[in-house]
Amino acid sequence: MDTKNIVTAKAHANIAIIKYWGKLDEVKKTPLNSSISLTLDKFYTITSIERNQKLSKDFFYLNDELQNDNETSKISKILDYFRHPDEKVIVRSHNSMPTAAGLSSSSSGYAALVLCANKSFNCNKSRSELSYIARLGSGSACRSLYSPVAIWKCDIDEHKAIAYPLQCNIKLAMIIIILNKNKKEVLSRDGMRHCVETSTIFNKWVTTANDDAAKMVSLLQTNDFKAIGELMERNTLLMHETTLHANPPFSYLNSDTHACLEYIRKIRQDGFETYFTMDAGPNVKLLCRESEVHIIYKKLLEKYDESNLVMSHLVEEDYD
Ligand code: DP6
């Protein structure tokens, strides 16, 4: 194998503290609301692209498993932004976290893919171009091109949205409580579409989420951790409420999630200041001040096994 033709890139997953939930345009993945996220160091994808003129089609391996035509075609479409369509490749991706369990593997997956393709095909595309192409794979991936804090800001009148890094001084960290490693039953894409189409509170969600994003921007500037955490929780719970008001209703959360939230509220009363958020799956992510993350992690060990807890700091370095 000619190793000169293999290039590698790494990108980190992000977890939203104000959620992206709902699209105006399914193809361009234009969101209906602005979202804000933290880019986590422990959750990432490493992707390599092998260029080989002998290939007559693309191959895509995820965690060493050859993917079917449907999954491979999603990757091929993204590669077409970088290459001559006749040029076929082998893409190998490894996730540091369970795939499709609501741990945001698609955000790091598409971010790593565009970074790798940019290098492999010597394209020199800008960060914002890469962010836009990553978003065509999965909306939330556009935020993974920026760290430690990213905003995907939506201009609903212009039908446009753009991701960029948010400057703030507050030092944050997250602890992920893995309650379930299995693939989710309802993919975020399908759940989101179902809520846009049928949830009776969807208009309320869109208005509130856009207000929440604006508020979060100012809270991140003022270092008000309590207000940041409370706003994140309210935003999370309203997003999950949209699923309960869909027709038919559904939920990403299970009894373990609800027991966990009860526990978090309890330890908060005991002085462990941490706030929860959940995405399209039952797992819980806790927001902590960076200075307190070790104390909170230790407290959680009283209830959860070490193998189900991941402490993650935010990514500080740039990808270039
Ligand atoms: C609940 O980015 O996975 O995690 O654009 O359809 O690929 P598609 O959706 P995706 O949705 C993520 C939704 C979320 C909230 C968030 O990350 O903002």
Coordinates of C-alpha atoms and ligand atoms in Angstrom, one line a residue:
M1 CA 0.0 0.0 0.0
D2 CA 1.3 3.4 -0.9
T3 CA 1.1 5.3 2.4
K4 CA 1.7 8.6 0.7
N5 CA -1.8 8.5 -0.6
I6 CA -3.4 8.3 2.9
V7 CA -4.1 11.4 5.0
T8 CA -5.7 11.6 8.4
A9 CA -7.7 14.2 10.3
K10 CA -9.4 14.4 13.7
A11 CA -12.4 16.4 14.8
H12 CA -14.3 16.5 18.1
A13 CA -17.9 16.1 18.9
N14 CA -20.0 19.0 20.3
I15 CA -22.8 19.0 22.7
A16 CA -25.4 21.7 22.4
I17 CA -26.3 23.8 25.4
I18 CA -29.0 25.5 23.3
K19 CA -30.4 22.8 21.0
Y20 CA -30.8 22.8 17.2
W21 CA -34.1 21.1 16.7
G22 CA -36.0 21.7 13.4
K23 CA -35.1 22.5 9.9
L24 CA -36.5 25.0 7.4
D25 CA -34.7 23.3 4.5
E26 CA -34.0 19.5 4.7
V27 CA -31.3 19.6 1.9
K28 CA -29.4 22.7 2.9
K29 CA -30.0 21.8 6.5
T30 CA -31.0 25.4 7.3
P31 CA -32.1 25.4 11.0
L32 CA -35.2 27.0 12.3
N33 CA -33.4 28.2 15.4
S34 CA -29.9 29.3 16.6
S35 CA -27.9 26.8 18.7
I36 CA -24.8 27.0 20.9
S37 CA -22.4 24.1 21.7
L38 CA -19.3 23.1 23.6
T39 CA -16.7 21.1 21.7
L40 CA -15.5 18.1 23.9
D41 CA -12.0 16.7 24.0
K42 CA -12.8 13.1 24.9
F43 CA -15.3 12.5 22.1
Y44 CA -13.8 12.5 18.6
T45 CA -13.6 10.9 15.2
I46 CA -10.3 10.1 13.4
T47 CA -10.8 9.7 9.7
S48 CA -8.4 8.7 7.0
I49 CA -8.8 8.9 3.2
E50 CA -6.9 6.6 0.9
R51 CA -6.7 7.7 -2.7
N52 CA -6.2 4.8 -5.0
Q53 CA -6.7 5.1 -8.8
K54 CA -7.5 1.4 -9.1
L55 CA -10.8 1.8 -7.2
S56 CA -14.1 1.9 -9.2
K57 CA -16.3 2.9 -6.2
D58 CA -16.0 4.4 -2.7
F59 CA -15.5 2.2 0.3
F60 CA -16.4 3.4 3.8
Y61 CA -15.4 1.6 7.0
L62 CA -16.8 2.8 10.3
N63 CA -15.0 1.4 13.3
D64 CA -13.4 -1.3 11.0
E65 CA -16.9 -2.4 9.7
L66 CA -17.6 -2.0 5.9
Q67 CA -20.7 0.2 5.6
N68 CA -23.6 -0.5 3.1
D69 CA -24.3 1.4 -0.1
N70 CA -26.7 3.8 1.7
E71 CA -24.2 4.8 4.4
T72 CA -21.4 5.0 1.8
S73 CA -23.4 7.3 -0.5
K74 CA -23.8 9.9 2.3
I75 CA -20.0 10.1 2.5
S76 CA -19.5 10.1 -1.3
K77 CA -21.8 13.1 -1.6
I78 CA -19.6 15.1 0.8
L79 CA -16.4 14.0 -1.0
D80 CA -17.9 15.3 -4.3
Y81 CA -17.4 18.8 -3.0
F82 CA -13.6 18.2 -2.9
R83 CA -12.7 15.9 -5.8
H84 CA -13.3 15.0 -9.4
P85 CA -16.3 12.6 -9.2
D86 CA -14.3 9.8 -11.0
E87 CA -11.8 9.7 -8.2
K88 CA -12.8 7.0 -5.8
V89 CA -11.4 6.5 -2.3
I90 CA -11.4 4.4 0.8
V91 CA -12.6 6.2 3.9
R92 CA -11.9 4.8 7.4
S93 CA -13.4 6.4 10.4
H94 CA -13.0 5.5 14.1
N95 CA -15.2 7.1 16.8
S96 CA -14.0 7.4 20.4
M97 CA -17.6 7.0 21.5
P98 CA -20.6 4.7 20.8
T99 CA -22.0 5.5 17.4
A100 CA -25.6 6.9 17.1
A101 CA -26.3 6.7 20.8
G102 CA -27.1 10.4 21.1
L103 CA -23.4 11.1 21.9
S104 CA -23.0 13.2 18.8
S105 CA -20.8 10.9 16.8
S106 CA -22.2 12.4 13.5
S107 CA -21.0 15.9 14.4
S108 CA -17.4 14.8 14.8
G109 CA -17.8 12.3 11.9
Y110 CA -18.7 14.8 9.3
A111 CA -16.3 17.4 10.7
A112 CA -13.4 15.0 10.5
L113 CA -14.5 14.0 6.9
V114 CA -14.4 17.5 5.5
L115 CA -11.1 18.3 7.3
C116 CA -9.6 15.1 5.9
A117 CA -11.0 15.6 2.3
N118 CA -9.7 19.2 2.3
K119 CA -6.2 17.9 3.0
S120 CA -6.4 14.8 0.8
F121 CA -7.5 16.7 -2.3
N122 CA -5.4 19.8 -1.5
C123 CA -8.5 22.1 -1.6
N124 CA -7.6 24.9 0.7
K125 CA -11.2 25.6 1.6
S126 CA -11.8 28.1 4.4
R127 CA -13.0 27.0 7.8
S128 CA -16.5 28.5 7.1
E129 CA -16.7 26.7 3.8
L130 CA -15.8 23.4 5.5
S131 CA -18.4 24.1 8.2
Y132 CA -21.0 24.6 5.6
I133 CA -20.2 21.4 3.8
A134 CA -20.1 19.4 7.1
R135 CA -23.5 20.7 7.8
L136 CA -24.9 19.1 4.6
G137 CA -23.9 15.8 6.2
S138 CA -25.4 16.5 9.6
G139 CA -26.5 19.9 10.8
S140 CA -24.8 19.9 14.2
A141 CA -21.4 19.0 12.5
C142 CA -21.0 22.6 11.4
R143 CA -20.4 23.6 15.0
S144 CA -17.6 21.0 15.4
L145 CA -15.3 23.0 13.2
Y146 CA -15.1 25.6 16.0
S147 CA -14.0 25.4 19.7
P148 CA -14.3 25.6 22.6
V149 CA -17.7 27.3 22.2
A150 CA -19.6 27.5 18.9
I151 CA -22.8 29.2 17.8
W152 CA -24.8 28.3 14.7
K153 CA -26.6 31.5 14.2
C154 CA -29.8 31.6 12.3
D155 CA -31.3 34.5 10.4
I156 CA -34.7 33.2 9.7
D157 CA -35.8 36.2 7.6
E158 CA -32.8 35.6 5.2
H159 CA -33.2 31.8 5.3
K160 CA -29.6 31.6 6.3
A161 CA -27.4 30.3 9.2
I162 CA -23.7 30.4 9.8
A163 CA -21.5 28.8 12.5
Y164 CA -18.6 30.6 14.2
P165 CA -16.7 30.5 17.5
L166 CA -18.2 32.4 20.4
Q167 CA -15.7 34.3 22.6
C168 CA -16.2 33.8 26.3
N169 CA -14.1 33.7 29.4
I170 CA -16.0 31.1 31.5
K171 CA -14.2 27.8 31.9
L172 CA -16.6 24.9 31.5
A173 CA -16.4 21.1 31.4
M174 CA -18.9 18.2 30.9
I175 CA -19.4 14.8 32.4
I176 CA -21.3 12.3 30.2
I177 CA -23.3 9.7 32.0
I178 CA -23.7 6.8 29.6
L179 CA -27.0 5.1 30.5
N180 CA -27.4 3.2 27.2
K181 CA -24.8 2.5 24.5
N182 CA -27.2 1.1 21.9
K183 CA -28.2 2.8 18.7
K184 CA -31.2 5.1 19.2
E185 CA -34.6 3.9 17.9
V186 CA -35.6 7.2 16.4
L187 CA -32.7 9.0 14.6
S188 CA -32.4 12.7 15.4
R189 CA -33.2 13.5 11.8
D190 CA -36.5 11.6 11.8
G191 CA -37.5 12.8 15.2
M192 CA -36.8 16.4 14.3
R193 CA -38.8 16.2 11.1
H194 CA -41.7 14.4 12.9
C195 CA -41.7 17.2 15.5
V196 CA -41.6 20.0 12.9
E197 CA -44.5 18.4 11.1
T198 CA -46.8 17.4 14.0
S199 CA -45.8 18.8 17.3
T200 CA -48.4 21.2 18.6
I201 CA -45.9 23.2 20.5
F202 CA -43.3 23.5 17.7
N203 CA -43.9 27.2 17.1
K204 CA -43.4 27.9 20.8
W205 CA -40.2 25.9 20.7
V206 CA -38.8 27.9 17.7
T207 CA -39.5 31.3 19.3
T208 CA -38.3 30.3 22.7
A209 CA -35.1 28.6 21.4
N210 CA -34.1 31.7 19.4
D211 CA -34.6 33.8 22.5
D212 CA -32.7 31.3 24.6
A213 CA -29.7 31.5 22.2
A214 CA -29.6 35.3 22.4
K215 CA -29.8 35.1 26.2
M216 CA -27.1 32.4 26.3
V217 CA -24.7 34.6 24.3
S218 CA -24.9 37.3 27.0
L219 CA -24.8 34.9 29.9
L220 CA -21.6 33.4 28.5
Q221 CA -20.1 36.9 28.5
T222 CA -21.1 37.6 32.1
N223 CA -19.8 34.3 33.5
D224 CA -23.1 33.6 35.3
F225 CA -22.8 29.8 35.7
K226 CA -26.1 29.3 37.5
A227 CA -28.0 31.2 34.9
I228 CA -26.2 29.4 32.1
G229 CA -27.1 26.0 33.6
E230 CA -30.7 26.8 34.3
L231 CA -31.2 28.2 30.8
M232 CA -29.6 25.1 29.3
E233 CA -31.9 22.8 31.3
R234 CA -35.1 24.8 30.4
N235 CA -34.1 24.7 26.7
T236 CA -33.4 20.9 26.9
L237 CA -36.7 20.2 28.6
L238 CA -38.7 22.2 26.1
M239 CA -36.9 20.4 23.2
H240 CA -37.9 17.1 24.7
E241 CA -41.4 18.3 25.3
T242 CA -41.9 18.8 21.6
T243 CA -41.6 15.0 21.2
L244 CA -44.4 14.4 23.7
H245 CA -46.7 16.8 21.8
A246 CA -45.9 15.1 18.4
N247 CA -48.4 12.9 16.7
P248 CA -47.8 10.1 17.5
P249 CA -45.8 11.2 20.6
F250 CA -42.5 9.6 21.4
S251 CA -39.6 10.2 23.8
Y252 CA -35.8 9.8 23.7
L253 CA -35.7 9.6 27.4
N254 CA -36.3 6.5 29.5
S255 CA -36.8 5.7 33.2
D256 CA -33.0 5.7 33.8
T257 CA -32.8 9.2 32.4
H258 CA -35.6 10.4 34.7
A259 CA -34.0 8.8 37.7
C260 CA -30.7 10.4 36.8
L261 CA -32.3 13.9 36.6
E262 CA -33.9 13.4 40.0
Y263 CA -30.5 12.5 41.4
I264 CA -28.8 15.6 39.8
R265 CA -31.5 17.9 41.3
K266 CA -30.9 16.2 44.7
I267 CA -27.1 16.6 44.7
R268 CA -27.5 20.2 43.5
Q269 CA -29.4 20.9 46.7
D270 CA -26.4 19.4 48.5
G271 CA -24.1 22.0 46.9
F272 CA -22.8 20.1 43.8
E273 CA -23.6 22.7 41.2
T274 CA -24.1 20.9 37.9
Y275 CA -26.8 21.0 35.2
F276 CA -28.2 18.4 32.8
T277 CA -28.8 18.2 29.1
M278 CA -29.9 15.4 26.8
D279 CA -30.0 15.0 23.0
A280 CA -31.6 12.4 20.8
G281 CA -31.0 9.6 23.2
P282 CA -31.4 8.7 26.9
N283 CA -27.8 9.6 28.0
V284 CA -27.3 12.6 30.3
K285 CA -24.6 15.2 29.9
L286 CA -23.7 17.4 32.8
L287 CA -22.4 20.9 32.6
C288 CA -19.8 21.8 35.3
R289 CA -17.5 24.6 36.1
E290 CA -14.1 23.4 35.0
S291 CA -12.8 24.0 38.5
E292 CA -15.4 21.7 40.1
V293 CA -15.6 18.9 37.5
H294 CA -13.4 16.6 39.6
I295 CA -15.5 17.0 42.8
I296 CA -18.7 16.4 40.9
Y297 CA -17.2 13.3 39.1
K298 CA -16.2 11.9 42.5
K299 CA -19.7 12.5 43.8
L300 CA -21.3 10.7 40.8
L301 CA -19.1 7.6 41.5
E302 CA -21.3 7.0 44.5
K303 CA -24.2 6.2 42.1
Y304 CA -22.7 5.4 38.7
D305 CA -20.0 2.9 37.7
E306 CA -16.7 4.5 36.5
S307 CA -17.2 2.7 33.1
N308 CA -20.3 4.8 32.5
L309 CA -18.9 8.2 33.3
V310 CA -16.7 10.3 30.9
M311 CA -15.2 13.5 32.1
S312 CA -14.5 15.8 29.3
H313 CA -12.8 19.2 29.0
L314 CA -13.4 21.5 26.2
V315 CA -11.1 21.6 23.1
E316 CA -8.9 24.6 23.2
E317 CA -6.6 23.9 20.3
D318 CA -7.2 24.9 16.7
Y319 CA -7.5 22.2 14.0
D320 CA -5.0 23.8 11.6
Ligands
DP6_1 C1 -30.7 16.9 19.5 O1 -27.3 17.3 13.6 O2 -27.9 14.9 14.2 O3 -28.4 16.7 19.0 O4 -29.0 17.8 10.8 O5 -30.6 15.9 10.7 O6 -28.2 15.4 10.9 P1 -29.3 16.3 11.2 O7 -29.4 16.3 12.8 P2 -28.3 16.3 13.9 O8 -29.2 16.9 15.1 C2 -28.7 17.1 16.4 C3 -29.9 17.4 17.3 C4 -29.5 17.5 18.8 C5 -29.3 18.9 19.2 C6 -28.0 19.6 18.8 O9 -27.0 19.0 18.7 O10 -28.1 20.8 18.7

